[in-house]
Short mmCIF file of C-alpha atoms in Angstrom, two decimals:
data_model
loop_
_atom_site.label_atom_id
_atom_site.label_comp_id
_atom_site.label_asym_id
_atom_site.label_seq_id
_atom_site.Cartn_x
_atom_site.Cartn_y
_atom_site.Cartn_z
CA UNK U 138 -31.22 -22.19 -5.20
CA UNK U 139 -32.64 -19.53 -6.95
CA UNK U 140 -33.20 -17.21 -4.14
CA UNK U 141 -29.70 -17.52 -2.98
CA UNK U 142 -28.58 -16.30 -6.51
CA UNK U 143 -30.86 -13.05 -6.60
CA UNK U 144 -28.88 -12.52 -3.03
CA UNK U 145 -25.17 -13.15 -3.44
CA UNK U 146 -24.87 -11.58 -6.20
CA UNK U 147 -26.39 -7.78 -5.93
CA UNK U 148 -24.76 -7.82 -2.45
CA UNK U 149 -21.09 -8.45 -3.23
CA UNK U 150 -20.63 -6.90 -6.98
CA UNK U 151 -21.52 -3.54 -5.94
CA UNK U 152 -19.07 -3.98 -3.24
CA UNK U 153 -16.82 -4.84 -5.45
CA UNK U 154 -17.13 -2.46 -7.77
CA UNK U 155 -17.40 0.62 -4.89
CA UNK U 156 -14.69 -0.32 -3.81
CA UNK U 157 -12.38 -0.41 -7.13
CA UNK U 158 -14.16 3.23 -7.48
CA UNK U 159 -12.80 4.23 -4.06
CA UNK U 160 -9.18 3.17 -4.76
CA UNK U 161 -9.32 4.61 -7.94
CA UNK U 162 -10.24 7.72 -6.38
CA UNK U 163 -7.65 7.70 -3.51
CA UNK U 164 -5.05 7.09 -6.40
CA UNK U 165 -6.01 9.50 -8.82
CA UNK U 166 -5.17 12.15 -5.91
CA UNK U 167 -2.34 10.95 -4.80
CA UNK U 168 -0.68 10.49 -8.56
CA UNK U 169 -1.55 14.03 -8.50
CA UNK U 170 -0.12 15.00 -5.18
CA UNK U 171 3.34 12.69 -5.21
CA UNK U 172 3.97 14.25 -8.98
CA UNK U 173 4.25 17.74 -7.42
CA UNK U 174 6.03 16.98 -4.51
CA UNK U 175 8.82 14.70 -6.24
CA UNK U 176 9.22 16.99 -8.95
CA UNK U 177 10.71 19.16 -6.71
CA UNK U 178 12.84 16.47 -5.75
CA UNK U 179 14.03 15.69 -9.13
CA UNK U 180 14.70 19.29 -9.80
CA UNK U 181 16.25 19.87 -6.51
CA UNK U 182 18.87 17.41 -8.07
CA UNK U 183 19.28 18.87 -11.56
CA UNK U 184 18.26 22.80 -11.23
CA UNK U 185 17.31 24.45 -7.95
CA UNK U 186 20.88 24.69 -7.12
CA UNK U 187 22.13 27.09 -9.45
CA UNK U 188 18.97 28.22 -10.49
CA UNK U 189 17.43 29.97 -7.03
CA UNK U 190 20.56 30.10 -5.23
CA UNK U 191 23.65 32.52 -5.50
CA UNK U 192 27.43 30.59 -6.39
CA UNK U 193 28.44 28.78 -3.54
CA UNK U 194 31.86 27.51 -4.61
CA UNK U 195 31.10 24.19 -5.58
CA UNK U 196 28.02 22.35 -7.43
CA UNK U 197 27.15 19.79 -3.87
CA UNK U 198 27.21 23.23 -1.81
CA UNK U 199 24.43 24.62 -4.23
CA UNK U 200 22.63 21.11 -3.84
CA UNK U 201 22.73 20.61 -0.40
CA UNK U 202 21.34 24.65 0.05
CA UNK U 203 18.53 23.11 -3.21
CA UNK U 204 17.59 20.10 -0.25
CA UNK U 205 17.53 21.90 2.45
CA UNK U 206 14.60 23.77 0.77
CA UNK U 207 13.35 20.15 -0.06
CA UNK U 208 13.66 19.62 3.84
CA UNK U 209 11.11 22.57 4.50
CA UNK U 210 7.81 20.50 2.90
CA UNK U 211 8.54 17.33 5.72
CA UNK U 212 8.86 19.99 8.58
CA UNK U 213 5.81 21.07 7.32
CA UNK U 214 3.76 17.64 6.76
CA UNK U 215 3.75 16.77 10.03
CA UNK U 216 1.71 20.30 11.11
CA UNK U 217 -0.47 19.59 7.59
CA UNK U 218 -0.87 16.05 9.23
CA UNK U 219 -2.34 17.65 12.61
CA UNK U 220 -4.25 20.22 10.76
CA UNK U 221 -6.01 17.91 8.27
CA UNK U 222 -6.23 14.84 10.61
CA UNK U 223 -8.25 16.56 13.04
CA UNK U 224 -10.78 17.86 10.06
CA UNK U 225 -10.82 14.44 8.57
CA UNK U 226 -11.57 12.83 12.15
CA UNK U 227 -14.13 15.54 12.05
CA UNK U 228 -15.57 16.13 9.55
CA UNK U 229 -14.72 13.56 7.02
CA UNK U 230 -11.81 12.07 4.64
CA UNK U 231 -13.33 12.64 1.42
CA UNK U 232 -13.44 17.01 2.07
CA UNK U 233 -10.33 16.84 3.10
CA UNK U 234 -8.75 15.13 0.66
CA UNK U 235 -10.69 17.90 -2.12
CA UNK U 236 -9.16 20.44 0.32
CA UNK U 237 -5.23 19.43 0.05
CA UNK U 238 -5.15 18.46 -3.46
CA UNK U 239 -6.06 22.37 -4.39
CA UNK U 240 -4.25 23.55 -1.94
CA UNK U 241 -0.52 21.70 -3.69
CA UNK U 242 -1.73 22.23 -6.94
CA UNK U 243 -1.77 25.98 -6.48
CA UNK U 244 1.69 26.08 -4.71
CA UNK U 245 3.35 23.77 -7.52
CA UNK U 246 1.52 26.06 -10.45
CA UNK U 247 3.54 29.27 -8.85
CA UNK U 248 6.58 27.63 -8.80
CA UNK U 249 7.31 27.10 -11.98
CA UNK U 250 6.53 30.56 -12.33
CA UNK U 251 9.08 31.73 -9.96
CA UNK U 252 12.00 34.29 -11.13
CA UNK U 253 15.63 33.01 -10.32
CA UNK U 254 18.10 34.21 -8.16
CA UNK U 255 19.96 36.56 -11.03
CA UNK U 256 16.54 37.91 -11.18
CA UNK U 257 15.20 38.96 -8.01
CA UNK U 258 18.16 37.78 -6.12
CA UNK U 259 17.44 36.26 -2.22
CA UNK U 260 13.74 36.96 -3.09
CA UNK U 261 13.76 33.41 -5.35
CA UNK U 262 14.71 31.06 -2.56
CA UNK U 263 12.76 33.29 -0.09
CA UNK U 264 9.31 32.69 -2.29
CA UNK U 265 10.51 28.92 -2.85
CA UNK U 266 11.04 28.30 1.01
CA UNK U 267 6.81 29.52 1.28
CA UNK U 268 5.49 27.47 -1.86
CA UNK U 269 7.56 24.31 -0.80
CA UNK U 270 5.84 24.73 2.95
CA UNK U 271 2.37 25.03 1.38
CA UNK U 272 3.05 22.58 -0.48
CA UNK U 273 4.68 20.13 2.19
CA UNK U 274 1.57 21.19 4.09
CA UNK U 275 -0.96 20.10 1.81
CA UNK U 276 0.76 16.17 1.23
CA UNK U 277 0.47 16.28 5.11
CA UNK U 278 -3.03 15.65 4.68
CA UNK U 279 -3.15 13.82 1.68
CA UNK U 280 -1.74 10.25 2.75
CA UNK U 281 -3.57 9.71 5.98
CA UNK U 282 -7.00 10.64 3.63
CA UNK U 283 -6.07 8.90 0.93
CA UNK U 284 -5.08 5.66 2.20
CA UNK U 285 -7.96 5.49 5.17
CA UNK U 286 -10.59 5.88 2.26
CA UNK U 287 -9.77 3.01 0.91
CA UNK U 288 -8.91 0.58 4.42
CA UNK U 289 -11.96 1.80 5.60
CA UNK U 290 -13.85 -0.06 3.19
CA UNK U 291 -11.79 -2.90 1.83
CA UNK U 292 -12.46 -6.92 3.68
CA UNK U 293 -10.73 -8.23 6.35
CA UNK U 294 -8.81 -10.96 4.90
CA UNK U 295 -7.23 -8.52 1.82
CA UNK U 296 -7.01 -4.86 3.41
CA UNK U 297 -3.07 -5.11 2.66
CA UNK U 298 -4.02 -5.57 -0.96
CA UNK U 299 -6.43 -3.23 -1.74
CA UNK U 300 -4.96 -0.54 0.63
CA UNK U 301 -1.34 -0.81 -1.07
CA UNK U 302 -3.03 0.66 -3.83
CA UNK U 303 -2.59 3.84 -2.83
CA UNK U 304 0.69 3.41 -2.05
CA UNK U 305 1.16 2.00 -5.90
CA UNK U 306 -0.13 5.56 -7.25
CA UNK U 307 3.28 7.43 -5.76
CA UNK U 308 5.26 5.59 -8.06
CA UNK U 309 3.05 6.52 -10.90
CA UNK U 310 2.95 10.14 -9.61
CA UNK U 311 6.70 9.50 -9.25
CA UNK U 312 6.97 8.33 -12.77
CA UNK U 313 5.10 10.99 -14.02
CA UNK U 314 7.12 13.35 -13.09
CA UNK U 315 10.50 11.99 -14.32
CA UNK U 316 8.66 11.01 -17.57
CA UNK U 317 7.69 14.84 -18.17
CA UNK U 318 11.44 16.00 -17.19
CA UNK U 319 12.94 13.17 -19.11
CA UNK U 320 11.26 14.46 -22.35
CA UNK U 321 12.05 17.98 -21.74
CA UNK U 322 15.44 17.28 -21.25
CA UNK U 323 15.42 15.00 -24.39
CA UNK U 324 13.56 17.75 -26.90
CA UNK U 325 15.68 20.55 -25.56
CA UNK U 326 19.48 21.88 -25.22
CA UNK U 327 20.92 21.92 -22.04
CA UNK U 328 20.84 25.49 -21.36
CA UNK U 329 17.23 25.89 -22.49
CA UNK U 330 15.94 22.96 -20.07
CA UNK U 331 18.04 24.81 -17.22
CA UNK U 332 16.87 28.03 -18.34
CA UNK U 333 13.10 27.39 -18.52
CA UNK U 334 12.26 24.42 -19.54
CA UNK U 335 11.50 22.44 -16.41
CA UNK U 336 8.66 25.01 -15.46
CA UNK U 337 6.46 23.68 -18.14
CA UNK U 338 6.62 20.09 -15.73
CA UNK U 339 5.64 22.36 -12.87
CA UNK U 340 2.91 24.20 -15.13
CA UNK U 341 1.16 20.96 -16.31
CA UNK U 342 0.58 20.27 -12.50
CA UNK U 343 -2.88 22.20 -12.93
CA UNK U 344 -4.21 19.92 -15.74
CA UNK U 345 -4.01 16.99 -13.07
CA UNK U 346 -5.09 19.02 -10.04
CA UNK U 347 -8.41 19.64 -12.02
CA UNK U 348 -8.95 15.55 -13.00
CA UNK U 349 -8.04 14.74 -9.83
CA UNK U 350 -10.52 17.26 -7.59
CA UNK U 351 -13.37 16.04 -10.32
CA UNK U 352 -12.80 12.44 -9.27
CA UNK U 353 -12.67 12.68 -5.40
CA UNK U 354 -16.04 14.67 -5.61
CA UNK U 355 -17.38 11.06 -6.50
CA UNK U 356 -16.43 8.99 -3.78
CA UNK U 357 -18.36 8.15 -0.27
CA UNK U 358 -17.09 7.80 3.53
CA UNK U 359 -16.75 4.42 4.85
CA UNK U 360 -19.66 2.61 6.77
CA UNK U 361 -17.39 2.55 9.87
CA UNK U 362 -16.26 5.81 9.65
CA UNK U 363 -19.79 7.31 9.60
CA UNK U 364 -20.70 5.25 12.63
CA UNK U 365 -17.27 6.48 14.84
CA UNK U 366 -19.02 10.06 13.69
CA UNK U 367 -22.18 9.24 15.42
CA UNK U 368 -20.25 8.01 18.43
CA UNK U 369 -18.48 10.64 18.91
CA UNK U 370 -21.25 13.48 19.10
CA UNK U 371 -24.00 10.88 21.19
CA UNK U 372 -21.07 10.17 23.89
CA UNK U 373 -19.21 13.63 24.76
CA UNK U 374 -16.75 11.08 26.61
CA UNK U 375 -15.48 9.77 22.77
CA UNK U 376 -12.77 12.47 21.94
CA UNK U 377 -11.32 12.82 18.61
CA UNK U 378 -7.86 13.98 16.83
CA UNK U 379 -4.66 14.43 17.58
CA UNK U 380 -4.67 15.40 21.49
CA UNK U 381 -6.78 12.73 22.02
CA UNK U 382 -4.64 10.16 20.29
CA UNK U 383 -1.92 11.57 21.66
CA UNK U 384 -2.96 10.70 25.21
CA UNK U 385 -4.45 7.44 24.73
CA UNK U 386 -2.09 5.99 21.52
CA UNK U 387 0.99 7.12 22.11
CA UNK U 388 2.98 3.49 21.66
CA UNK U 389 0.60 3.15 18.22
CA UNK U 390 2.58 6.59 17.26
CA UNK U 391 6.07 5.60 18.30
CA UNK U 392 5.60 2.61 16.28
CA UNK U 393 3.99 4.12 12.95
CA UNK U 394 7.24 5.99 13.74
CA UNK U 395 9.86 3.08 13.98
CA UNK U 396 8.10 1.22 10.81
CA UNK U 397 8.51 4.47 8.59
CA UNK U 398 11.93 5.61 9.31
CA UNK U 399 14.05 2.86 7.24
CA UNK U 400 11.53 2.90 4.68
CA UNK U 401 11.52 6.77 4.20
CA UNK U 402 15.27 6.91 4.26
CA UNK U 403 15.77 3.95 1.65
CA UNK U 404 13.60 5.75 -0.52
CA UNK U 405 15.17 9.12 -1.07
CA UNK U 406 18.15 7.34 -0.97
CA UNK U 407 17.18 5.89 -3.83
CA UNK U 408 15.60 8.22 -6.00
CA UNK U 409 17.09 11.46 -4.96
CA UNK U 410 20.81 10.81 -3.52
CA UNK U 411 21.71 8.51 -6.50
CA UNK U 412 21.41 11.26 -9.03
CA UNK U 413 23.44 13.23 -7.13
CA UNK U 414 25.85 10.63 -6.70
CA UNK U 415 26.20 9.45 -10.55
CA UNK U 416 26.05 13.06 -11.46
CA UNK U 417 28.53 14.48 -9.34
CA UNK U 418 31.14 12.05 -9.15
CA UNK U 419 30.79 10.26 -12.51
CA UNK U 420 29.37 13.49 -14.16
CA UNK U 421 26.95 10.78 -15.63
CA UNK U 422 24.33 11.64 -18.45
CA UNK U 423 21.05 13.47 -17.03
CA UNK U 424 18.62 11.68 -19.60
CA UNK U 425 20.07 8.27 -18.80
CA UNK U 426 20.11 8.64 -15.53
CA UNK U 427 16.31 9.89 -15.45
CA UNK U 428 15.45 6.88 -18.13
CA UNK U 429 16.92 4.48 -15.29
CA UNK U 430 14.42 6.12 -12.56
CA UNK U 431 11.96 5.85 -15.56
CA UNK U 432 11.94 1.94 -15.47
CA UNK U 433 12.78 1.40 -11.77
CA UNK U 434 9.19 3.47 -11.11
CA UNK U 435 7.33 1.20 -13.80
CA UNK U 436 8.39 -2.04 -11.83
CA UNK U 437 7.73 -0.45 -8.32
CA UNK U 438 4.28 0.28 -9.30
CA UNK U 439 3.61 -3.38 -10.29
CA UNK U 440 5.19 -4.92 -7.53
CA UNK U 441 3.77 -2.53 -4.31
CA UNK U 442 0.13 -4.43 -5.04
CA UNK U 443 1.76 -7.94 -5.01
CA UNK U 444 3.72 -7.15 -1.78
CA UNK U 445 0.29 -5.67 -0.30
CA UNK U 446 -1.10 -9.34 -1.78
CA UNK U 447 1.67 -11.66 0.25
CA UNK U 448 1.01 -9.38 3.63
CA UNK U 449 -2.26 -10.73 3.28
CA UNK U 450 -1.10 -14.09 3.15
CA UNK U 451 1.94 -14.29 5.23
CA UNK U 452 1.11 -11.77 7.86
CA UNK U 453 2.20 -7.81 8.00
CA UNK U 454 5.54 -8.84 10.32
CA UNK U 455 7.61 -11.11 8.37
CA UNK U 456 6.90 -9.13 4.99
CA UNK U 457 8.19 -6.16 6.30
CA UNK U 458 10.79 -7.56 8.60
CA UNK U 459 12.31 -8.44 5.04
CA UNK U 460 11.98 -5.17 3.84
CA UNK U 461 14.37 -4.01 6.31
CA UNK U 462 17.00 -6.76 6.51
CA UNK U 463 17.23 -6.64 2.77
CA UNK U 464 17.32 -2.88 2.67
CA UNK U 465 20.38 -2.63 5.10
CA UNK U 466 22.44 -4.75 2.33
CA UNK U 467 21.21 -2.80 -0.98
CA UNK U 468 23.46 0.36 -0.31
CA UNK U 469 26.54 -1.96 -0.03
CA UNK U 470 26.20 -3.81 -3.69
CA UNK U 471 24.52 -0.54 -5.24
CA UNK U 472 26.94 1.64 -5.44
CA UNK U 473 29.40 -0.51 -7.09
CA UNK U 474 27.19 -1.37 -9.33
CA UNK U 475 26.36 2.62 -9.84
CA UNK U 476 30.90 2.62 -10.54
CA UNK U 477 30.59 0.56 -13.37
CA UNK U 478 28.45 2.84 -14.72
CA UNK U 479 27.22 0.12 -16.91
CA UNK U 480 23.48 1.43 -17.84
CA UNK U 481 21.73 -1.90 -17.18
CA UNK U 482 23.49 -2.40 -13.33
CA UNK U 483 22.14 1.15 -12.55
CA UNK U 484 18.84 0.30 -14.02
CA UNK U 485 19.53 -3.15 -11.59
CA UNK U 486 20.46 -1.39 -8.50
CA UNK U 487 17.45 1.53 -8.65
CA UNK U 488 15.20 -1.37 -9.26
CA UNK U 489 16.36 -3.73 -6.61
CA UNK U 490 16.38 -1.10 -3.93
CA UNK U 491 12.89 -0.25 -4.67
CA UNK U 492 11.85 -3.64 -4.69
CA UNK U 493 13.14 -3.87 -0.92
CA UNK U 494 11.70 -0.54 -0.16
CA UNK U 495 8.16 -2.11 -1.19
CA UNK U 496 8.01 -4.91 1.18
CA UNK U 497 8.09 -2.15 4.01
CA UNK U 498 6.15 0.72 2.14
CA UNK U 499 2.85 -1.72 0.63
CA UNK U 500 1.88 -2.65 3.87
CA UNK U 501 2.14 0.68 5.72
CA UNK U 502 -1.39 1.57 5.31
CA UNK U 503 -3.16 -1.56 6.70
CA UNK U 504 -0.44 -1.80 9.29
CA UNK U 505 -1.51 1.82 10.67
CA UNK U 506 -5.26 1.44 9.99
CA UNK U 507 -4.77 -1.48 12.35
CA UNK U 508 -3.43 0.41 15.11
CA UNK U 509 -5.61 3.01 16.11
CA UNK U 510 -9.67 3.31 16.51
CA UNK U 511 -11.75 5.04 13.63
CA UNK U 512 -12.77 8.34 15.79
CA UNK U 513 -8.48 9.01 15.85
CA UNK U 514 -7.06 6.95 13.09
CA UNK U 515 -6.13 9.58 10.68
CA UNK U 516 -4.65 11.79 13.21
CA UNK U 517 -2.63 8.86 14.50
CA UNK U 518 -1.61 7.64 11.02
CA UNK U 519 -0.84 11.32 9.61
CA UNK U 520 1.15 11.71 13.06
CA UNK U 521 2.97 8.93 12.54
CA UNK U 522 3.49 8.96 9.50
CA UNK U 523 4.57 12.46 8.82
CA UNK U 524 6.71 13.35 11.61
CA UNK U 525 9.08 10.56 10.92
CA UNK U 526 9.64 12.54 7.67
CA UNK U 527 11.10 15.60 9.31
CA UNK U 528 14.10 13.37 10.78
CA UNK U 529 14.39 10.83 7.80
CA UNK U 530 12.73 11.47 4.26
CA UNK U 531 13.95 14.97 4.82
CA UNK U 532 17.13 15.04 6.06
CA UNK U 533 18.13 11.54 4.08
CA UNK U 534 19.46 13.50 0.42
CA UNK U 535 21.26 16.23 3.06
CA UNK U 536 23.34 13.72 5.33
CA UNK U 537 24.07 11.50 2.48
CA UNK U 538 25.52 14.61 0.09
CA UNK U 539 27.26 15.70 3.61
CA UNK U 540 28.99 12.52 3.96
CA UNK U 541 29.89 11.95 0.23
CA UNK U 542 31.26 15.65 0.24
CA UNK U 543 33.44 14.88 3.93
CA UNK U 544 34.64 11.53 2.73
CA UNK U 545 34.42 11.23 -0.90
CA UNK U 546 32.84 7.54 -0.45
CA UNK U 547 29.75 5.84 -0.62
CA UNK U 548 30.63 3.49 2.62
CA UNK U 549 29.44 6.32 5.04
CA UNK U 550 26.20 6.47 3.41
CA UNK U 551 25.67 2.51 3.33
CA UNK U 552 26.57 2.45 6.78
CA UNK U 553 23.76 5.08 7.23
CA UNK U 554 21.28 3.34 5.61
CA UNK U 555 22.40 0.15 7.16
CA UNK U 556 21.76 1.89 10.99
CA UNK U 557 18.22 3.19 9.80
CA UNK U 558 17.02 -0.57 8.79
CA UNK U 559 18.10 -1.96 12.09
CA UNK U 560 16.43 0.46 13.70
CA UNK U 561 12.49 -0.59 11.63
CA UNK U 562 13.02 -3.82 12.31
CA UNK U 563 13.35 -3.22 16.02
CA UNK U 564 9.91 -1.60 15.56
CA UNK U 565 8.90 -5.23 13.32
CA UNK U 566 9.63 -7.05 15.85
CA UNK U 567 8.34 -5.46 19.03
CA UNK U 568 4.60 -4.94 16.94
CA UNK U 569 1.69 -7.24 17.40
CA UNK U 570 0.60 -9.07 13.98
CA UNK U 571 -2.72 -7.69 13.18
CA UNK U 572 -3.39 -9.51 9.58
CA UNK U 573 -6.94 -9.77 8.73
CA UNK U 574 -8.18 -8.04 11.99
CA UNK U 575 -11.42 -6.14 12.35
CA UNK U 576 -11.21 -2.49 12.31
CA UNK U 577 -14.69 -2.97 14.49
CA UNK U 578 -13.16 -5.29 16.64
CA UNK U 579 -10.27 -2.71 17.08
CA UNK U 580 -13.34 0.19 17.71
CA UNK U 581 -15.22 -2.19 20.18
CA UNK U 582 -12.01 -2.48 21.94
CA UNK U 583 -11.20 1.03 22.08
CA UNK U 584 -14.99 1.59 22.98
CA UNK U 585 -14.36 -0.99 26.31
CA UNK U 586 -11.19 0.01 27.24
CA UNK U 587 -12.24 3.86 27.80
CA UNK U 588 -15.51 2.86 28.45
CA UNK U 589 -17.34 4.59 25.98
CA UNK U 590 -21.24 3.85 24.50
CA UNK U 591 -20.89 2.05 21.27
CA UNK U 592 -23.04 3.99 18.37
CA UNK U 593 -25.79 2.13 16.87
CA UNK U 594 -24.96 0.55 13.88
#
């Protein structure tokens, strides 16, 4: 009895406790990452516009020329997913991760130092088209890293738990963001927050950047991942990276793809499109309508873990197969709820849409992890992950201003949303269930199938 004691117990605390290190890790990074690159978002929506661009006529025009700068960091994720997935199938996800959190951390620094347009005139948007691609760049490395740290190491049975994790810190970096603009705009006039105050958000990006870098210096690879290493140099027949998964993966891709498209649409949907929507047509309060985003993030946080939890339970299909049927409905009861411009129904609808949005987006991570073999899995995640943004995430804010500025309604841009979640839960529903499967079952598979000389373990 007593030897069994002295045995259990050294063996599964530390586990437990280097692995609550590693996801703190991962999320500490990505707070850091997703505050920079939604802070552009948010101030895409409130300042960019007439800030770095010249008078276009009308305050959308200046908004939609403010997103399609947004839209230049997803064209460049998915060439920051190549470049970093093929160094952190290489070389490691832990020196990559150090890499790209520097790397966004400078770009956001210099862009709240940026002159406007009155100042330097088509130089501004010029020098905010490169920082936003560095920047874009950068995050294209971050998620596969981030989230593959953690997978990599968590159980079998709860990998959708402690994986969502990640996925938890974007709403905090999220959250972060709005908090800092929300105060600004609170403690100063109008005209001052327009004028300079939102570069102080954009300036505290370095204080984060440094706790961040400290933190990821701490962490270890994953068991698995150090083994896939060894494979790959003792068998010259074991490729690696993005060609390589590109030729033997390529359904795994299409359906990372599929799975991330309504889910990355809903999203900016949600937290960028709305404030252009309230403010536009209702000309509705900035504060309140960064206090509602405030709340909605706080609730998103604490429910992307729980949804991570039940995909664990109930399997990875049926969790987000309700993410998508429930996501085509929200746009159709949101917006009249955003009409009444009652403060607690937009609090509602921000809330319940990102509720939906977290039954797809908790169990990304251990859905992906699951689908390709350790030597290529963060090239195939980052591929698949990233270059859906270029046609959805990016393009969402733009086509939904477009259509609200052709037909003055909100029914186009439900409809839109509507088409995007049929077209995830295609991809649901044509995917194989992979709860609580070995990622060394999935490597020994890979290994047979290409007929490759296992490592020694």
């Amino acid at each position: 009895m007593s030897v069994k004691k002295t045995t259990t117990v050294p063996e599964t605390e530390p586990q437990t406790s280097g692995l609550k290190r590693i996801v703190a890790a991962s999320m500490v990074g990505t707070v850091v990452e997703w505050y920079e690159f939604f802070l552009y978002a948010t101030a895409a929506s409130l300042v960019f516009g007439t800030f770095f661009f010249p008078d276009a006529g009308t305050e959308l025009d200046g908004i939609i020329a403010a997103f399609l700068t947004y839209a230049v960091g997803f064209v460049a994720r998915p060439l920051g997913g190549i470049v970093f997935g093929q160094i952190g199938d290489r070389l490691g996800r832990k020196h990559t991760l150090q890499i790209t959190i520097i790397l966004v951390g400078v770009a956001t620094f210099l862009m709240g130092c940026l002159p406007g347009f009155d100042t330097i005139g088509y130089w501004a948007p010029a020098l905010l088209v490169a920082l936003r691609f560095i920047q874009g760049f950068a995050v294209g490395g971050e998620w596969g890293g981030a989230v593959l740290l953690v997978a990599e190491h968590s159980p079998d049975r709860s990998r959708g738990f402690w994986s969502s994790w990640p996925q938890a810190a974007v709403p905090v970096g999220n959250l972060l963001a709005t908090l800092v603009l929300l105060g600004m705009s609170w403690i100063l006039p109008s005209d001052q927050f327009l004028g300079w105050g939102w570069r102080v958000a954009f300036w505290l990006s370095a204080i984060v950047v440094i706790i961040g870098y400290y933190i990821r210096t701490h962490v270890s690879e994953a068991p698995i991942f150090l083994e896939a290493r060894a494979q790959v140099e003792a068998d010259k027949a074991a490729g690696y990276g993005v060609l390589e998964v590109v030729k033997k993966y390529p359904r795994g891709i299409f359906g990372a793809m599929g799975l991330r498209f309504a889910e990355n649409i809903l999203y900016y949907i949600i937290v960028s499109f709305t404030i252009v929507y309230l403010k536009t047509v209702h000309q509705y309060d900035t504060s309140q309508l960064l206090l509602a985003l405030l709340i909605a993030h706080v609730i998103h946080f604490l429910v992307i873990p729980q949804v991570g939890r039940l995909s664990d339970a109930l399997g990875r299909r049926p969790v987000y197969l309700a993410g998508a049927v429930l996501g085509a409905t929200w746009a159709f009861f949101a917006f009249p709820m955003f009409d009444t411009l009652n403060p607690f129904l937009i609090i509602a609808a921000v809330t319940i849409g990102l509720c939906f949005h977290a039954l797809m987006y908790a169990g990304q991570p251990a859905i992906m992890a699951e689908m390709f073999p350790t030597r290529m899995r963060y090239s195939g995640v980052s591929l698949g992950y990233q270059v859906t943004s270029i046609v959805a995430g990016s393009l969402a804010p733009i086509i939904a201003t477009a259509l609200l500025q052709q037909y003055g309604s909100w029914m186009p841009v439900a409809v839109y949303v509507a088409v995007a979640c049929a077209v995830t839960a295609f991809a649901v529903i044509t995917m194989k269930e992979t709860r609580g499967i070995s990622l060394l079952a999935v490597d020994e598979a890979d290994a047979r199938t290409r007929g490759l000389a296992r490592a020694a373990r």
